[in-house]
């Protein structure tokens, strides 16, 4: 049976399932997919967009199917694509409407259902604790409705995805398990075990949230739970509401990349608030970059057994000036620049300069015997995992003025640098560590995806007291610095700018999402540290915005509802007034400041 190895890349085995003409899981490549944002009842535009996604190399295309009408029309889309020679499987996305799932299962190759809203609650309007009897009653209600759907899928060779979203976890699961990873996993297992009882195995599973740390920990917990049950269903990866532009790319690469590096994942969808076909190259780049690590030179590390992969605990370090200890992770830039976000330090040659003008030396492994000749309060020491001998560990433990600049040239730098941290934990060495990586990229997107996949996972795991990112290509220092800050923010260890939690748009969206995101950003992007959710509809809105300070949610055609955290403050605001009203709400709560 597969055993996760934190240092050496190997892909988790999963069973191979068929989705139309496409094989997924097992030895198949990690598949890249997207979701249409057209009106599913608009056959012409839906077909045209689907073809654009396919030509961008998308391997599955999902359509929102709010009701029976959409579930029926998706067949027209399906048939027209086949008529034009395209065999790409289609997926129907279902929320709140089990009847639509029944229809869609006859019309497309795959149906996604959400356990959180597949059937209604037995305690309508009542959020009090569930008794064991009530909890079981709702389970029986789910089972009675779900089994007929599975029978339809059997008859039509239809695959399903059990897609749990943090933003729409059922009230019943919230009452029993809280707003937790365990609650998400249990929500999935309930449906999955019914599938097992009914001998239905054409199943894909997903656990999604806009919180990268929770997303990674939840999927890891799912995989561990499936392993104990001897189940090997393929897994779909995605970070919901990742946003657009650089932020969306980095956030997706941090979350999805961390799990791909663990060997987990059989298909991915990068959710960007952009055109669906733009998601495919990002996903393809991420998959190719991480899975290329296979067959790398072995990394001989020893696991620190007390490190918990399922909870965030920052590695304990002592502070060296403002590095380590309780301080936020620092950013070290490789050169001077006209930075919008000021780095904490600049590296030039063999010196590090602080923003206050102090100078600190950088030493190599062979210089340990001369370190005492320098009086600087911080002494930076460049190390790799191969340098970490017992002698070096003893030296580090004897000093309180060293900060490690951790480099790696290994093909699997994630495993290599992980092994370094586990060795420090084994030795009870509390020296702060700056994660360093140098790339040679001329395209900004390449740097964003690769560096976020390489470094974000360490911060999610509680490792790293700073980041030093460098690039030898034509990308500007300002862009490199922005990526470094973006990785820390996406990993949720240092907030340095407004965070926008925006969905990728779909047929449920009642406004042009990209335009609204741009409008909200233009008015609020100076509000450092504030989290603002911009959601096309109510499906995941309040739930995914639970971590946001304010929310802008589509409530109907041309109508918007505004939220303060999970509380709806004002409903059905005309879209033309909604951004102004959002600004007024922020001001009324004392969170506004002028630029």
XYZ file of C-alpha atoms in Angstrom:
595
model
C 0.000 0.000 0.000
C 1.216 3.515 -0.858
C 2.903 5.363 1.978
C 3.329 9.128 1.801
C 7.015 10.076 1.735
C 7.562 13.776 2.517
C 10.975 13.757 0.835
C 10.633 11.597 -2.285
C 7.934 12.217 -4.874
C 5.635 9.318 -5.715
C 2.089 9.595 -6.930
C -0.717 8.194 -4.798
C -2.236 5.171 -6.586
C -5.902 5.427 -7.432
C -8.305 3.296 -9.385
C -8.806 4.116 -13.044
C -12.316 5.212 -13.937
C -13.850 5.997 -17.298
C -15.602 9.268 -18.063
C -16.936 8.894 -21.561
C -13.864 8.412 -23.738
C -11.493 9.721 -21.044
C -9.620 7.602 -18.494
C -8.908 9.239 -15.135
C -6.731 8.071 -12.246
C -4.383 5.119 -12.016
C -1.417 5.535 -14.356
C -3.193 8.202 -16.417
C -1.761 11.754 -16.499
C -3.227 14.319 -14.126
C -6.129 15.719 -16.135
C -6.740 19.461 -16.464
C -10.289 20.808 -16.662
C -12.316 24.018 -16.557
C -15.892 25.213 -16.137
C -17.956 27.218 -18.597
C -19.407 30.544 -17.461
C -22.024 30.865 -20.182
C -25.758 30.516 -19.625
C -26.264 26.751 -19.988
C -29.523 27.453 -21.841
C -27.564 29.380 -24.483
C -26.521 26.442 -26.641
C -24.588 28.389 -29.258
C -22.368 30.401 -26.896
C -21.908 27.412 -24.607
C -20.687 25.238 -27.463
C -18.345 27.948 -28.713
C -16.830 28.485 -25.272
C -16.499 24.757 -24.741
C -14.559 24.450 -27.992
C -12.208 27.237 -26.869
C -11.563 25.331 -23.637
C -10.939 22.100 -25.557
C -8.578 23.808 -28.006
C -6.646 25.177 -25.020
C -6.203 21.446 -24.088
C -8.958 21.199 -21.478
C -9.839 17.541 -20.933
C -13.203 17.945 -19.169
C -15.679 20.828 -19.295
C -18.249 21.489 -16.572
C -21.548 23.347 -16.926
C -23.774 24.674 -14.170
C -27.183 23.001 -14.160
C -29.399 24.886 -11.738
C -32.587 23.101 -12.745
C -34.308 20.665 -15.046
C -34.238 23.091 -17.957
C -30.436 23.429 -17.803
C -29.993 19.681 -17.238
C -31.971 19.064 -20.426
C -30.228 21.748 -22.458
C -26.794 20.444 -21.603
C -27.712 17.468 -23.826
C -28.102 19.850 -26.769
C -24.632 21.241 -26.010
C -23.295 17.691 -25.736
C -24.869 16.578 -29.017
C -23.669 19.632 -30.933
C -20.102 19.100 -29.733
C -20.227 15.466 -30.852
C -21.651 16.570 -34.207
C -18.630 18.861 -34.621
C -16.233 16.027 -33.787
C -15.363 16.862 -30.176
C -15.443 13.914 -27.747
C -14.431 15.758 -24.577
C -16.600 14.619 -21.641
C -19.031 17.100 -20.112
C -19.811 17.475 -16.432
C -23.067 18.798 -14.951
C -22.651 20.811 -11.758
C -25.557 20.371 -9.314
C -26.526 22.360 -6.230
C -29.856 22.261 -4.340
C -31.636 20.195 -6.987
C -31.403 16.396 -6.861
C -34.040 16.152 -9.598
C -31.754 18.034 -11.982
C -28.984 15.557 -11.139
C -31.234 12.690 -12.234
C -31.858 14.345 -15.600
C -28.239 15.360 -16.138
C -27.016 11.825 -15.425
C -28.798 10.705 -18.592
C -27.322 13.507 -20.704
C -23.618 13.896 -19.839
C -20.705 11.702 -18.864
C -20.272 13.017 -15.328
C -22.353 14.744 -12.650
C -20.962 16.698 -9.719
C -23.131 16.702 -6.602
C -22.549 18.715 -3.429
C -23.254 16.738 -0.224
C -23.897 19.993 1.606
C -27.019 20.803 -0.394
C -28.007 17.579 -2.198
C -31.192 17.309 -0.112
C -32.814 19.779 2.270
C -32.382 19.684 6.032
C -34.855 17.941 8.327
C -34.539 20.938 10.682
C -35.641 23.734 8.387
C -34.903 27.112 9.931
C -33.568 25.454 13.094
C -29.822 25.532 13.718
C -29.881 23.955 17.165
C -27.850 20.840 17.870
C -28.960 17.652 16.160
C -29.916 14.705 18.315
C -28.597 11.310 17.242
C -32.090 10.466 16.006
C -32.325 13.643 13.912
C -28.833 13.111 12.546
C -29.780 9.574 11.485
C -33.122 10.719 10.065
C -31.369 13.132 7.727
C -28.908 10.426 6.702
C -31.800 8.138 5.778
C -33.369 10.976 3.807
C -30.091 11.429 1.886
C -29.770 7.692 1.294
C -33.330 7.332 0.010
C -32.779 10.120 -2.518
C -29.207 9.252 -3.493
C -29.654 5.563 -4.356
C -32.144 6.190 -7.223
C -29.640 8.684 -8.656
C -26.880 6.059 -8.483
C -29.127 3.601 -10.312
C -29.586 6.114 -13.144
C -25.798 6.573 -13.276
C -25.323 2.794 -13.468
C -27.787 2.532 -16.356
C -26.067 5.327 -18.283
C -22.414 4.634 -17.370
C -22.280 8.066 -15.754
C -19.471 9.007 -13.383
C -20.109 11.212 -10.353
C -17.989 13.625 -8.376
C -18.725 13.921 -4.679
C -17.667 17.543 -4.379
C -17.566 18.916 -0.827
C -17.205 22.685 -0.516
C -16.252 24.327 2.737
C -18.571 27.183 1.808
C -21.644 24.950 1.682
C -21.049 22.383 4.393
C -24.465 21.299 5.674
C -25.834 22.624 8.955
C -26.047 19.039 10.188
C -22.331 18.410 9.626
C -21.472 21.821 11.092
C -23.427 20.942 14.241
C -21.776 17.558 14.639
C -18.180 18.328 13.607
C -17.886 22.097 13.502
C -16.441 24.196 10.702
C -13.572 21.745 10.293
C -11.659 19.511 7.926
C -13.137 16.522 9.724
C -16.639 17.806 8.972
C -15.805 18.049 5.268
C -14.341 14.542 5.184
C -17.289 13.046 7.066
C -19.691 14.780 4.675
C -17.956 13.063 1.762
C -17.701 9.660 3.451
C -21.421 9.496 4.057
C -22.087 9.610 0.306
C -19.052 7.543 -0.590
C -20.013 4.661 1.664
C -23.477 4.583 0.128
C -21.747 4.220 -3.235
C -19.768 1.301 -1.791
C -22.904 -0.368 -0.470
C -24.520 -0.015 -3.895
C -21.439 -1.363 -5.738
C -20.966 1.929 -7.559
C -17.333 2.870 -8.087
C -17.340 5.459 -10.886
C -16.557 8.141 -8.318
C -14.204 11.128 -8.090
C -13.847 13.095 -4.851
C -13.011 16.730 -4.111
C -12.562 18.872 -0.983
C -12.489 22.573 -1.837
C -12.139 25.820 0.071
C -10.708 29.282 -0.587
C -8.411 28.847 2.433
C -5.258 27.176 1.057
C -4.120 25.874 4.438
C -7.471 24.254 5.188
C -7.753 22.930 1.634
C -4.382 21.167 1.855
C -4.980 19.803 5.348
C -8.482 18.579 4.450
C -7.365 16.682 1.361
C -4.489 15.161 3.313
C -6.971 14.044 5.980
C -9.258 12.634 3.290
C -6.410 10.610 1.764
C -5.392 9.272 5.178
C -9.009 8.310 5.910
C -9.458 6.597 2.530
C -6.251 4.675 3.094
C -7.547 3.295 6.403
C -10.708 2.192 4.588
C -8.635 0.678 1.746
C -10.324 2.966 -0.798
C -8.458 4.412 -3.783
C -10.889 6.738 -5.503
C -9.321 9.437 -7.706
C -9.160 12.957 -6.342
C -10.007 16.283 -7.969
C -8.018 19.288 -6.667
C -8.923 22.965 -6.645
C -8.822 26.145 -4.579
C -12.218 27.841 -4.767
C -12.585 31.569 -5.312
C -8.846 31.976 -5.952
C -9.335 35.327 -7.704
C -7.729 36.663 -10.853
C -4.353 37.784 -12.180
C -1.264 37.162 -10.101
C -3.157 36.544 -6.869
C -5.321 33.823 -8.435
C -2.353 32.065 -10.014
C -0.214 32.124 -6.888
C -3.044 31.055 -4.587
C -3.951 28.140 -6.868
C -0.327 27.058 -7.231
C 0.224 27.172 -3.467
C -2.811 24.996 -2.657
C -2.895 22.617 -5.615
C 0.901 22.529 -5.893
C 1.305 21.491 -2.252
C -0.913 18.449 -2.799
C 0.572 17.530 -6.168
C 3.985 17.622 -4.456
C 2.573 15.136 -1.911
C 1.699 12.868 -4.848
C -2.024 13.551 -4.462
C -4.368 14.465 -7.305
C -5.746 12.935 -10.498
C -7.419 15.982 -12.027
C -7.253 19.698 -11.262
C -9.201 22.827 -11.984
C -7.556 26.225 -11.480
C -10.432 28.581 -10.615
C -9.687 32.052 -11.949
C -12.027 35.024 -12.267
C -11.086 35.153 -15.956
C -12.194 33.442 -19.140
C -12.368 29.659 -18.597
C -9.943 28.883 -21.398
C -7.314 30.987 -19.568
C -7.371 28.486 -16.697
C -6.078 25.610 -18.798
C -2.498 26.814 -19.519
C -2.080 27.671 -15.828
C -3.245 24.223 -14.765
C -1.148 22.505 -17.412
C 1.986 24.401 -16.358
C 1.432 23.529 -12.705
C 0.815 19.823 -13.356
C 3.788 19.450 -15.687
C 6.129 21.280 -13.339
C 5.302 19.211 -10.258
C 4.896 15.792 -11.850
C 8.220 16.210 -13.671
C 9.832 15.513 -10.284
C 9.212 11.779 -10.667
C 12.310 9.569 -10.806
C 14.440 12.213 -9.107
C 17.614 11.310 -7.219
C 16.621 9.848 -3.825
C 16.525 12.149 -0.813
C 17.546 10.446 2.405
C 15.665 12.161 5.174
C 14.276 11.158 8.537
C 10.704 12.075 9.417
C 10.183 13.987 12.641
C 7.259 12.008 13.965
C 5.778 14.859 16.026
C 5.248 17.051 12.964
C 1.505 17.156 12.207
C 0.623 17.453 8.500
C -3.052 17.918 9.325
C -2.783 21.029 11.521
C -0.884 24.276 11.180
C 1.826 24.717 13.791
C 4.670 27.070 13.033
C 8.089 25.616 13.761
C 9.473 27.053 17.001
C 12.475 29.297 16.393
C 14.333 31.880 18.412
C 14.281 35.457 17.145
C 17.345 36.991 15.546
C 16.417 40.675 15.448
C 13.126 40.680 13.495
C 13.597 37.225 11.933
C 12.065 34.134 13.515
C 10.376 33.846 16.884
C 6.934 35.462 16.794
C 7.828 37.797 13.925
C 6.063 37.569 10.576
C 8.118 35.931 7.813
C 10.375 38.467 6.130
C 10.931 39.164 2.429
C 14.482 39.526 1.124
C 14.843 41.010 -2.354
C 17.820 40.407 -4.613
C 18.296 43.998 -5.697
C 17.122 47.550 -5.179
C 13.896 48.519 -6.910
C 10.914 50.873 -6.886
C 8.842 48.588 -4.715
C 5.180 49.091 -3.925
C 5.583 46.677 -1.008
C 8.942 47.309 0.621
C 11.043 44.178 1.234
C 12.511 43.827 4.702
C 16.043 43.241 3.408
C 18.088 43.480 0.200
C 20.848 41.037 -0.776
C 23.792 42.486 -2.684
C 26.797 40.234 -3.201
C 27.904 38.837 0.154
C 25.970 41.373 2.219
C 22.387 41.817 3.371
C 21.069 45.335 3.950
C 18.105 46.197 6.162
C 15.595 48.954 5.402
C 17.148 50.886 8.281
C 20.568 50.827 6.600
C 22.257 48.123 8.686
C 24.643 45.718 6.940
C 24.944 42.017 7.712
C 27.463 39.518 6.267
C 26.644 36.301 4.399
C 28.819 33.257 5.097
C 29.268 29.965 3.267
C 29.624 26.572 4.935
C 33.436 26.843 4.926
C 33.392 30.149 6.796
C 32.080 28.945 10.146
C 35.492 29.306 11.755
C 35.658 33.048 11.006
C 32.118 34.048 12.003
C 33.285 35.172 15.445
C 35.436 37.838 13.793
C 32.274 39.762 12.880
C 30.187 41.764 15.335
C 27.025 42.093 13.223
C 23.821 41.265 15.107
C 22.683 38.967 12.276
C 25.005 36.573 10.492
C 23.466 34.905 7.455
C 24.731 31.393 6.660
C 24.080 29.771 3.265
C 23.256 26.073 3.600
C 21.762 23.162 1.677
C 20.444 19.894 3.063
C 23.679 18.161 2.063
C 25.598 20.587 4.320
C 23.636 19.624 7.421
C 26.125 17.433 9.289
C 26.145 16.795 13.046
C 28.983 19.312 13.300
C 26.932 22.000 11.554
C 23.871 21.261 13.704
C 25.964 21.554 16.859
C 27.367 24.869 15.616
C 23.869 26.226 14.870
C 22.600 25.197 18.295
C 25.501 27.008 19.961
C 24.636 30.356 18.343
C 21.808 32.865 18.712
C 22.908 35.219 15.918
C 22.670 32.934 12.858
C 19.940 33.039 10.201
C 20.056 30.236 7.629
C 19.658 30.997 3.924
C 18.375 27.608 2.768
C 19.111 26.854 -0.897
C 18.363 23.793 -3.012
C 19.446 22.726 -6.478
C 17.703 19.367 -6.215
C 15.148 18.433 -8.869
C 12.675 17.871 -6.031
C 13.482 20.988 -4.033
C 10.303 20.583 -1.972
C 11.445 17.212 -0.624
C 15.034 18.391 -0.252
C 14.108 21.451 1.821
C 11.539 19.449 3.811
C 14.286 17.025 4.789
C 16.318 19.982 6.075
C 13.470 21.167 8.317
C 12.779 17.683 9.645
C 16.486 17.362 10.508
C 16.339 20.651 12.435
C 13.271 19.417 14.316
C 14.989 16.127 15.145
C 17.979 18.028 16.531
C 15.810 20.534 18.442
C 17.584 23.297 16.551
C 15.610 26.573 16.649
C 17.683 28.614 14.195
C 15.451 30.713 11.866
C 15.440 29.746 8.185
C 14.906 31.846 5.058
C 13.676 29.811 2.074
C 15.750 30.747 -0.994
C 15.113 29.870 -4.617
C 16.574 31.177 -7.874
C 14.806 30.716 -11.211
C 15.614 31.533 -14.820
C 12.277 32.620 -16.278
C 11.379 35.235 -18.870
C 7.607 34.840 -18.422
C 6.052 36.128 -15.220
C 3.409 33.385 -15.100
C 6.153 30.741 -15.114
C 7.790 32.351 -12.086
C 4.474 32.760 -10.266
C 3.449 29.116 -10.673
C 6.821 27.465 -10.093
C 7.886 29.505 -7.071
C 4.446 29.277 -5.436
C 4.410 25.494 -5.895
C 7.962 25.144 -4.550
C 7.742 27.453 -1.544
C 4.102 27.806 -0.485
C 3.886 24.235 0.810
C 6.646 24.905 3.361
C 4.810 27.859 4.865
C 1.577 25.815 4.975
C 3.525 23.158 6.883
C 4.775 25.751 9.392
C 8.307 25.914 8.005
C 10.178 29.061 7.029
C 10.810 32.444 8.624
C 11.159 34.337 5.379
C 11.518 34.130 1.630
C 14.349 35.185 -0.687
C 13.240 34.882 -4.302
C 15.533 35.586 -7.245
C 15.230 35.220 -11.004
C 17.892 35.437 -13.716
C 15.466 36.160 -16.582
C 13.975 39.457 -17.760
C 11.315 39.749 -15.061
C 11.655 43.011 -13.117
C 12.714 43.214 -9.438
C 9.335 44.757 -8.627
C 7.517 41.784 -10.155
C 9.727 39.279 -8.321
C 9.100 41.084 -5.033
C 5.353 41.061 -5.656
C 5.451 37.289 -6.210
C 7.335 36.788 -2.930
C 4.772 38.766 -0.941
C 2.001 36.983 -2.841
C 3.297 33.547 -1.802
C 3.329 34.568 1.870
C -0.210 35.946 1.604
C -1.555 32.924 -0.282
C 0.024 30.671 2.346
C -1.701 32.779 5.015
C 1.423 33.634 6.976
C 1.727 37.344 6.155
C -1.023 39.636 4.909
C 0.396 42.628 3.068
C -2.452 43.760 0.829
C -6.188 43.506 0.366
C -7.242 39.921 -0.272
C -9.976 39.422 -2.844
C -11.847 36.106 -2.633
C -13.590 35.992 -5.999
C -15.235 33.033 -7.693
C -14.390 32.022 -11.273
C -17.929 32.738 -12.514
C -20.364 30.226 -14.002
C -23.849 30.160 -15.476
C -25.308 31.102 -12.083
C -23.487 34.441 -11.983
C -25.885 37.354 -12.355
C -23.310 39.994 -13.310
C -20.107 40.268 -15.338
C -17.701 39.078 -12.694
C -14.454 40.324 -14.219
C -15.843 43.859 -14.528
C -17.110 43.892 -10.937
C -13.853 42.474 -9.562
C -11.977 45.271 -11.332
C -14.384 47.892 -9.955
C -14.131 46.627 -6.376
C -10.341 46.364 -6.600
C -10.089 49.910 -7.948
C -11.947 51.246 -4.899
C -10.557 49.026 -2.131
C -7.124 47.655 -3.059
C -5.412 50.106 -0.676
C -7.118 48.579 2.385
C -4.181 46.437 3.508
C -5.162 43.314 5.417
C -8.866 43.458 4.568
C -10.501 40.404 2.945
C -13.309 41.092 0.469
C -15.389 38.342 -1.137
C -16.895 38.868 -4.603
C -19.234 35.987 -5.366
C -21.445 35.411 -8.382
C -24.225 33.654 -6.496
C -25.357 32.329 -3.146
C -24.147 28.699 -3.609
C -20.812 29.131 -1.838
C -21.043 32.829 -1.060
C -21.611 33.090 2.694
C -19.606 29.956 3.448
C -16.503 30.777 1.437
C -16.758 34.348 2.724
C -16.771 33.206 6.344
C -13.108 34.134 6.360
C -13.732 37.445 4.576
C -14.510 40.741 6.252
C -17.012 41.888 3.619
C -18.904 40.220 0.810
C -20.475 41.272 -2.494
C -22.846 38.486 -3.631
C -25.133 38.161 -6.646
C -28.747 37.899 -5.466
C -30.579 37.926 -8.797
C -30.529 39.616 -12.181
C -28.971 43.035 -11.553
C -29.305 42.654 -7.765
C -26.583 42.388 -5.135
C -26.515 41.496 -1.441
C -23.804 42.815 0.887
C -22.378 40.856 3.796
C -20.323 41.568 6.904
C -18.674 38.196 7.375
C -21.567 35.667 7.270
C -24.257 38.211 8.102
C -26.283 39.663 5.245
C -26.492 43.413 5.880
C -28.493 44.576 2.865
C -30.341 42.637 0.158
C -31.283 43.240 -3.481
C -29.243 46.395 -4.051
C -29.268 47.549 -7.687
C -25.951 46.560 -9.262
C -25.228 50.173 -10.287
C -25.224 51.209 -6.625
C -23.592 48.140 -5.091
C -19.902 49.134 -5.133
C -20.685 52.513 -3.554
C -22.804 50.747 -0.938
C -19.943 48.331 -0.239
C -17.569 51.243 0.356
C -20.148 52.860 2.659
C -20.484 49.605 4.616
C -16.716 49.376 5.081
C -16.601 52.993 6.248
C -19.529 52.518 8.634
C -17.649 49.696 10.366
C -14.455 51.700 10.792
C -12.345 49.649 8.351
C -11.824 52.381 5.777
C -8.818 54.638 5.421
C -7.835 56.933 2.594
C -4.914 56.064 0.340
